[in-house]
Amino acid sequence: MKKDIFEEGQYYHIYNRGNNKENIFIEEKNYSYFLEKLKKYIVPVADIYAYCLLKNHFHIVLRIKDRKDIPEKFKEKIHLPFSNLFNAYSKSINKAYNRTGSLFQEHLQRNRIENENYLKQLIIYVHLNPIKHKFTEHFENYLHSSYRSYLSDKQSSIDRQFILDLFDDVGNFKFCHDERRIVYEGVLNDVSLSDG
């Protein structure tokens, strides 16, 4: 399989960062604008399971829909909605902040997810990203990730039920995130203690 092609029915972790590590989200309204575009362009061709938007990069976990569920115009060009999303977002940021050139670092990065265990670990990894990059100490309060959507009954573009079923229920979903956070914090504390 070519690394640059999306296949129907497959799971992917997609991510990218700002060109030269610059911020792709400059102010609060940029995050919601990006999510609006994500919903407009990507939801027709993919089920979204998790996302995390950080100032200079993002992570999204998704599954490309089965061929029968993909709109006719994208069946042979599944990559096109992704190009449309990032082009539309880049143009709006360039215009709003009077900048030129590429907003994102070259091509969208994507890794195919081969099994459910890795999918679960990736969901946790994406939601804990704000701690990893020291944007917050409390990932569960971070506003720009899908974690809080899993604890809510409100309508969402996130395909929550499939993932909650993978974790058995919302209680175990929370437990697995908290357990992984303790590992992160333990490792960080061990490193800082040994450096001291």
PDB file of C-alpha atoms in Angstrom:
ATOM      1  CA  MET A   1       0.000   0.000   0.000  1.00  0.00           C
ATOM      2  CA  LYS A   2       1.261   3.454  -0.840  1.00  0.00           C
ATOM      3  CA  LYS A   3       1.645   5.597   2.244  1.00  0.00           C
ATOM      4  CA  ASP A   4       0.000   8.610   0.602  1.00  0.00           C
ATOM      5  CA  ILE A   5      -3.309   6.982  -0.274  1.00  0.00           C
ATOM      6  CA  PHE A   6      -6.402   6.622   1.889  1.00  0.00           C
ATOM      7  CA  GLU A   7      -8.269   3.337   1.584  1.00  0.00           C
ATOM      8  CA  GLU A   8     -11.948   2.742   2.246  1.00  0.00           C
ATOM      9  CA  GLY A   9     -12.793   1.123   5.562  1.00  0.00           C
ATOM     10  CA  GLN A  10      -9.319   1.754   7.033  1.00  0.00           C
ATOM     11  CA  TYR A  11      -8.359   3.572  10.232  1.00  0.00           C
ATOM     12  CA  TYR A  12      -5.795   6.381  10.210  1.00  0.00           C
ATOM     13  CA  HIS A  13      -3.951   8.699  12.522  1.00  0.00           C
ATOM     14  CA  ILE A  14      -3.434  11.951  10.637  1.00  0.00           C
ATOM     15  CA  TYR A  15      -1.350  14.832  11.879  1.00  0.00           C
ATOM     16  CA  ASN A  16       0.628  17.839  10.785  1.00  0.00           C
ATOM     17  CA  ARG A  17       2.293  20.904  12.197  1.00  0.00           C
ATOM     18  CA  GLY A  18       2.811  24.503  11.226  1.00  0.00           C
ATOM     19  CA  ASN A  19       5.439  25.324   8.645  1.00  0.00           C
ATOM     20  CA  ASN A  20       8.739  26.057  10.443  1.00  0.00           C
ATOM     21  CA  LYS A  21       6.934  25.013  13.661  1.00  0.00           C
ATOM     22  CA  GLU A  22       4.898  28.223  13.625  1.00  0.00           C
ATOM     23  CA  ASN A  23       1.417  28.345  15.143  1.00  0.00           C
ATOM     24  CA  ILE A  24      -1.510  27.212  13.010  1.00  0.00           C
ATOM     25  CA  PHE A  25      -4.026  28.362  15.625  1.00  0.00           C
ATOM     26  CA  ILE A  26      -3.402  32.004  16.472  1.00  0.00           C
ATOM     27  CA  GLU A  27      -6.457  32.776  18.602  1.00  0.00           C
ATOM     28  CA  GLU A  28      -9.437  30.969  20.112  1.00  0.00           C
ATOM     29  CA  LYS A  29     -11.790  31.401  17.159  1.00  0.00           C
ATOM     30  CA  ASN A  30      -9.328  29.571  14.866  1.00  0.00           C
ATOM     31  CA  TYR A  31      -9.920  26.287  16.704  1.00  0.00           C
ATOM     32  CA  SER A  32     -13.680  26.335  16.182  1.00  0.00           C
ATOM     33  CA  TYR A  33     -13.236  27.450  12.576  1.00  0.00           C
ATOM     34  CA  PHE A  34     -10.936  24.464  11.930  1.00  0.00           C
ATOM     35  CA  LEU A  35     -13.498  22.106  13.499  1.00  0.00           C
ATOM     36  CA  GLU A  36     -16.269  23.589  11.334  1.00  0.00           C
ATOM     37  CA  LYS A  37     -14.168  22.890   8.246  1.00  0.00           C
ATOM     38  CA  LEU A  38     -13.343  19.400   9.529  1.00  0.00           C
ATOM     39  CA  LYS A  39     -17.056  18.684   9.858  1.00  0.00           C
ATOM     40  CA  LYS A  40     -17.842  20.141   6.438  1.00  0.00           C
ATOM     41  CA  TYR A  41     -15.107  18.393   4.451  1.00  0.00           C
ATOM     42  CA  ILE A  42     -14.129  15.227   6.315  1.00  0.00           C
ATOM     43  CA  VAL A  43     -17.310  13.915   7.998  1.00  0.00           C
ATOM     44  CA  PRO A  44     -18.859  13.015   4.595  1.00  0.00           C
ATOM     45  CA  VAL A  45     -15.952  10.619   3.885  1.00  0.00           C
ATOM     46  CA  ALA A  46     -14.761   9.542   7.349  1.00  0.00           C
ATOM     47  CA  ASP A  47     -15.878   8.743  10.891  1.00  0.00           C
ATOM     48  CA  ILE A  48     -13.901  10.855  13.349  1.00  0.00           C
ATOM     49  CA  TYR A  49     -12.954   9.181  16.623  1.00  0.00           C
ATOM     50  CA  ALA A  50     -10.599  11.657  18.268  1.00  0.00           C
ATOM     51  CA  TYR A  51      -8.833  14.934  17.716  1.00  0.00           C
ATOM     52  CA  CYS A  52      -6.551  17.291  19.552  1.00  0.00           C
ATOM     53  CA  LEU A  53      -5.690  20.762  18.290  1.00  0.00           C
ATOM     54  CA  LEU A  54      -2.582  22.368  19.780  1.00  0.00           C
ATOM     55  CA  LYS A  55      -1.174  25.770  18.864  1.00  0.00           C
ATOM     56  CA  ASN A  56       1.317  24.502  16.312  1.00  0.00           C
ATOM     57  CA  HIS A  57       0.042  21.036  15.378  1.00  0.00           C
ATOM     58  CA  PHE A  58      -2.946  18.708  15.404  1.00  0.00           C
ATOM     59  CA  HIS A  59      -3.845  15.014  15.640  1.00  0.00           C
ATOM     60  CA  ILE A  60      -6.971  13.341  14.258  1.00  0.00           C
ATOM     61  CA  VAL A  61      -7.962   9.665  14.498  1.00  0.00           C
ATOM     62  CA  LEU A  62     -10.521   8.545  11.935  1.00  0.00           C
ATOM     63  CA  ARG A  63     -11.849   5.747   9.775  1.00  0.00           C
ATOM     64  CA  ILE A  64     -12.461   6.219   6.066  1.00  0.00           C
ATOM     65  CA  LYS A  65     -16.037   5.167   5.380  1.00  0.00           C
ATOM     66  CA  ASP A  66     -16.920   2.080   3.383  1.00  0.00           C
ATOM     67  CA  ARG A  67     -17.103   2.687  -0.355  1.00  0.00           C
ATOM     68  CA  LYS A  68     -20.912   2.531  -0.442  1.00  0.00           C
ATOM     69  CA  ASP A  69     -21.112   5.363   2.125  1.00  0.00           C
ATOM     70  CA  ILE A  70     -18.683   7.724   0.392  1.00  0.00           C
ATOM     71  CA  PRO A  71     -20.266  10.406  -1.852  1.00  0.00           C
ATOM     72  CA  GLU A  72     -19.924   9.495  -5.515  1.00  0.00           C
ATOM     73  CA  LYS A  73     -17.691  12.481  -6.329  1.00  0.00           C
ATOM     74  CA  PHE A  74     -15.079  11.315  -3.792  1.00  0.00           C
ATOM     75  CA  LYS A  75     -15.089   7.546  -4.388  1.00  0.00           C
ATOM     76  CA  GLU A  76     -11.998   7.750  -6.595  1.00  0.00           C
ATOM     77  CA  LYS A  77     -10.524  10.811  -4.829  1.00  0.00           C
ATOM     78  CA  ILE A  78     -10.775  10.227  -1.087  1.00  0.00           C
ATOM     79  CA  HIS A  79      -7.782  12.516  -0.547  1.00  0.00           C
ATOM     80  CA  LEU A  80      -9.596  15.503  -2.068  1.00  0.00           C
ATOM     81  CA  PRO A  81     -11.701  16.505   0.969  1.00  0.00           C
ATOM     82  CA  PHE A  82      -8.493  16.531   3.040  1.00  0.00           C
ATOM     83  CA  SER A  83      -6.822  18.856   0.526  1.00  0.00           C
ATOM     84  CA  ASN A  84      -9.943  21.032   0.524  1.00  0.00           C
ATOM     85  CA  LEU A  85      -9.947  21.255   4.329  1.00  0.00           C
ATOM     86  CA  PHE A  86      -6.319  22.332   4.638  1.00  0.00           C
ATOM     87  CA  ASN A  87      -6.441  24.669   1.645  1.00  0.00           C
ATOM     88  CA  ALA A  88      -9.581  26.398   2.940  1.00  0.00           C
ATOM     89  CA  TYR A  89      -8.161  26.743   6.444  1.00  0.00           C
ATOM     90  CA  SER A  90      -4.766  27.994   5.196  1.00  0.00           C
ATOM     91  CA  LYS A  91      -6.355  30.595   2.925  1.00  0.00           C
ATOM     92  CA  SER A  92      -8.523  31.957   5.732  1.00  0.00           C
ATOM     93  CA  ILE A  93      -5.568  32.201   8.148  1.00  0.00           C
ATOM     94  CA  ASN A  94      -3.342  33.834   5.520  1.00  0.00           C
ATOM     95  CA  LYS A  95      -6.045  36.375   4.759  1.00  0.00           C
ATOM     96  CA  ALA A  96      -7.001  37.092   8.375  1.00  0.00           C
ATOM     97  CA  TYR A  97      -3.413  37.520   9.598  1.00  0.00           C
ATOM     98  CA  ASN A  98      -1.903  39.039   6.463  1.00  0.00           C
ATOM     99  CA  ARG A  99       0.545  36.196   5.938  1.00  0.00           C
ATOM    100  CA  THR A 100       1.711  34.412   2.794  1.00  0.00           C
ATOM    101  CA  GLY A 101       3.104  31.006   1.975  1.00  0.00           C
ATOM    102  CA  SER A 102       2.356  27.549   3.263  1.00  0.00           C
ATOM    103  CA  LEU A 103       0.733  27.347   6.697  1.00  0.00           C
ATOM    104  CA  PHE A 104       1.316  23.610   7.132  1.00  0.00           C
ATOM    105  CA  GLN A 105       4.532  21.634   6.912  1.00  0.00           C
ATOM    106  CA  GLU A 106       4.541  20.000   3.477  1.00  0.00           C
ATOM    107  CA  HIS A 107       2.239  16.990   3.243  1.00  0.00           C
ATOM    108  CA  LEU A 108      -0.297  15.676   5.690  1.00  0.00           C
ATOM    109  CA  GLN A 109       1.213  12.858   7.752  1.00  0.00           C
ATOM    110  CA  ARG A 110      -0.841   9.666   8.033  1.00  0.00           C
ATOM    111  CA  ASN A 111      -0.337   6.307   9.663  1.00  0.00           C
ATOM    112  CA  ARG A 112      -2.651   3.395   9.087  1.00  0.00           C
ATOM    113  CA  ILE A 113      -3.953   1.791  12.288  1.00  0.00           C
ATOM    114  CA  GLU A 114      -3.788  -1.975  11.949  1.00  0.00           C
ATOM    115  CA  ASN A 115      -5.552  -3.241  15.095  1.00  0.00           C
ATOM    116  CA  GLU A 116      -8.039  -2.244  17.791  1.00  0.00           C
ATOM    117  CA  ASN A 117      -5.516  -2.270  20.624  1.00  0.00           C
ATOM    118  CA  TYR A 118      -3.364   0.273  18.796  1.00  0.00           C
ATOM    119  CA  LEU A 119      -6.500   2.292  18.030  1.00  0.00           C
ATOM    120  CA  LYS A 120      -7.331   2.454  21.761  1.00  0.00           C
ATOM    121  CA  GLN A 121      -3.775   3.473  22.676  1.00  0.00           C
ATOM    122  CA  LEU A 122      -3.851   6.155  19.985  1.00  0.00           C
ATOM    123  CA  ILE A 123      -7.127   7.624  21.245  1.00  0.00           C
ATOM    124  CA  ILE A 124      -5.523   7.971  24.698  1.00  0.00           C
ATOM    125  CA  TYR A 125      -2.297   9.371  23.226  1.00  0.00           C
ATOM    126  CA  VAL A 126      -4.187  12.040  21.267  1.00  0.00           C
ATOM    127  CA  HIS A 127      -6.233  13.105  24.287  1.00  0.00           C
ATOM    128  CA  LEU A 128      -3.129  13.300  26.523  1.00  0.00           C
ATOM    129  CA  ASN A 129      -1.188  15.370  23.987  1.00  0.00           C
ATOM    130  CA  PRO A 130      -1.830  18.683  25.808  1.00  0.00           C
ATOM    131  CA  ILE A 131      -0.013  17.248  28.867  1.00  0.00           C
ATOM    132  CA  LYS A 132       2.811  15.828  26.777  1.00  0.00           C
ATOM    133  CA  HIS A 133       3.459  19.265  25.250  1.00  0.00           C
ATOM    134  CA  LYS A 134       2.852  21.091  28.549  1.00  0.00           C
ATOM    135  CA  PHE A 135      -0.167  23.094  27.354  1.00  0.00           C
ATOM    136  CA  THR A 136      -2.049  22.081  30.493  1.00  0.00           C
ATOM    137  CA  GLU A 137      -1.723  19.863  33.564  1.00  0.00           C
ATOM    138  CA  HIS A 138      -5.323  18.678  33.234  1.00  0.00           C
ATOM    139  CA  PHE A 139      -6.026  17.102  29.858  1.00  0.00           C
ATOM    140  CA  GLU A 140      -9.684  16.551  30.799  1.00  0.00           C
ATOM    141  CA  ASN A 141     -10.251  20.333  30.873  1.00  0.00           C
ATOM    142  CA  TYR A 142      -8.419  21.093  27.634  1.00  0.00           C
ATOM    143  CA  LEU A 143     -10.946  22.773  25.338  1.00  0.00           C
ATOM    144  CA  HIS A 144      -9.556  21.747  21.961  1.00  0.00           C
ATOM    145  CA  SER A 145      -9.672  17.964  22.114  1.00  0.00           C
ATOM    146  CA  SER A 146     -12.469  15.430  21.728  1.00  0.00           C
ATOM    147  CA  TYR A 147     -12.038  13.993  25.243  1.00  0.00           C
ATOM    148  CA  ARG A 148     -14.850  16.031  26.802  1.00  0.00           C
ATOM    149  CA  SER A 149     -17.208  15.004  24.014  1.00  0.00           C
ATOM    150  CA  TYR A 150     -16.961  11.415  25.274  1.00  0.00           C
ATOM    151  CA  LEU A 151     -18.284  12.440  28.675  1.00  0.00           C
ATOM    152  CA  SER A 152     -21.191  14.396  27.201  1.00  0.00           C
ATOM    153  CA  ASP A 153     -24.631  13.427  25.916  1.00  0.00           C
ATOM    154  CA  LYS A 154     -24.739  16.371  23.517  1.00  0.00           C
ATOM    155  CA  GLN A 155     -24.885  15.681  19.801  1.00  0.00           C
ATOM    156  CA  SER A 156     -21.429  15.453  18.273  1.00  0.00           C
ATOM    157  CA  SER A 157     -19.662  14.729  15.000  1.00  0.00           C
ATOM    158  CA  ILE A 158     -17.430  12.346  16.948  1.00  0.00           C
ATOM    159  CA  ASP A 159     -18.394   8.685  16.530  1.00  0.00           C
ATOM    160  CA  ARG A 160     -18.391   8.112  20.310  1.00  0.00           C
ATOM    161  CA  GLN A 161     -20.282   4.857  20.666  1.00  0.00           C
ATOM    162  CA  PHE A 162     -17.837   2.736  18.657  1.00  0.00           C
ATOM    163  CA  ILE A 163     -14.901   3.886  20.793  1.00  0.00           C
ATOM    164  CA  LEU A 164     -16.777   3.628  24.097  1.00  0.00           C
ATOM    165  CA  ASP A 165     -17.676   0.051  23.138  1.00  0.00           C
ATOM    166  CA  LEU A 166     -13.961  -0.651  22.520  1.00  0.00           C
ATOM    167  CA  PHE A 167     -13.243   0.540  26.066  1.00  0.00           C
ATOM    168  CA  ASP A 168     -16.349  -1.332  27.339  1.00  0.00           C
ATOM    169  CA  ASP A 169     -17.923   1.804  28.844  1.00  0.00           C
ATOM    170  CA  VAL A 170     -17.282   5.440  29.738  1.00  0.00           C
ATOM    171  CA  GLY A 171     -15.936   4.495  33.182  1.00  0.00           C
ATOM    172  CA  ASN A 172     -13.198   2.337  31.711  1.00  0.00           C
ATOM    173  CA  PHE A 173     -12.540   4.980  29.036  1.00  0.00           C
ATOM    174  CA  LYS A 174     -11.796   7.510  31.808  1.00  0.00           C
ATOM    175  CA  PHE A 175      -9.814   4.964  33.843  1.00  0.00           C
ATOM    176  CA  CYS A 176      -7.521   4.103  30.902  1.00  0.00           C
ATOM    177  CA  HIS A 177      -6.823   7.793  30.263  1.00  0.00           C
ATOM    178  CA  ASP A 178      -6.081   8.442  33.947  1.00  0.00           C
ATOM    179  CA  GLU A 179      -3.844   5.385  34.160  1.00  0.00           C
ATOM    180  CA  ARG A 180      -1.824   6.507  31.139  1.00  0.00           C
ATOM    181  CA  ARG A 181      -1.546  10.026  32.554  1.00  0.00           C
ATOM    182  CA  ILE A 182      -0.025   8.603  35.745  1.00  0.00           C
ATOM    183  CA  VAL A 183       2.546   6.778  33.622  1.00  0.00           C
ATOM    184  CA  TYR A 184       3.367  10.048  31.806  1.00  0.00           C
ATOM    185  CA  GLU A 185       3.653  11.967  35.082  1.00  0.00           C
ATOM    186  CA  GLY A 186       5.643   9.169  36.707  1.00  0.00           C
ATOM    187  CA  VAL A 187       8.128   9.129  33.854  1.00  0.00           C
ATOM    188  CA  LEU A 188       8.389  12.923  33.898  1.00  0.00           C
ATOM    189  CA  ASN A 189       8.903  12.957  37.676  1.00  0.00           C
ATOM    190  CA  ASP A 190      11.492  10.158  37.519  1.00  0.00           C
ATOM    191  CA  VAL A 191      13.416  12.036  34.844  1.00  0.00           C
ATOM    192  CA  SER A 192      13.355  15.328  36.757  1.00  0.00           C
ATOM    193  CA  LEU A 193      14.394  13.592  40.003  1.00  0.00           C
ATOM    194  CA  SER A 194      17.322  11.826  38.382  1.00  0.00           C
ATOM    195  CA  ASP A 195      18.446  15.092  36.757  1.00  0.00           C
ATOM    196  CA  GLY A 196      18.333  16.916  40.123  1.00  0.00           C
TER     197      GLY A 196
END
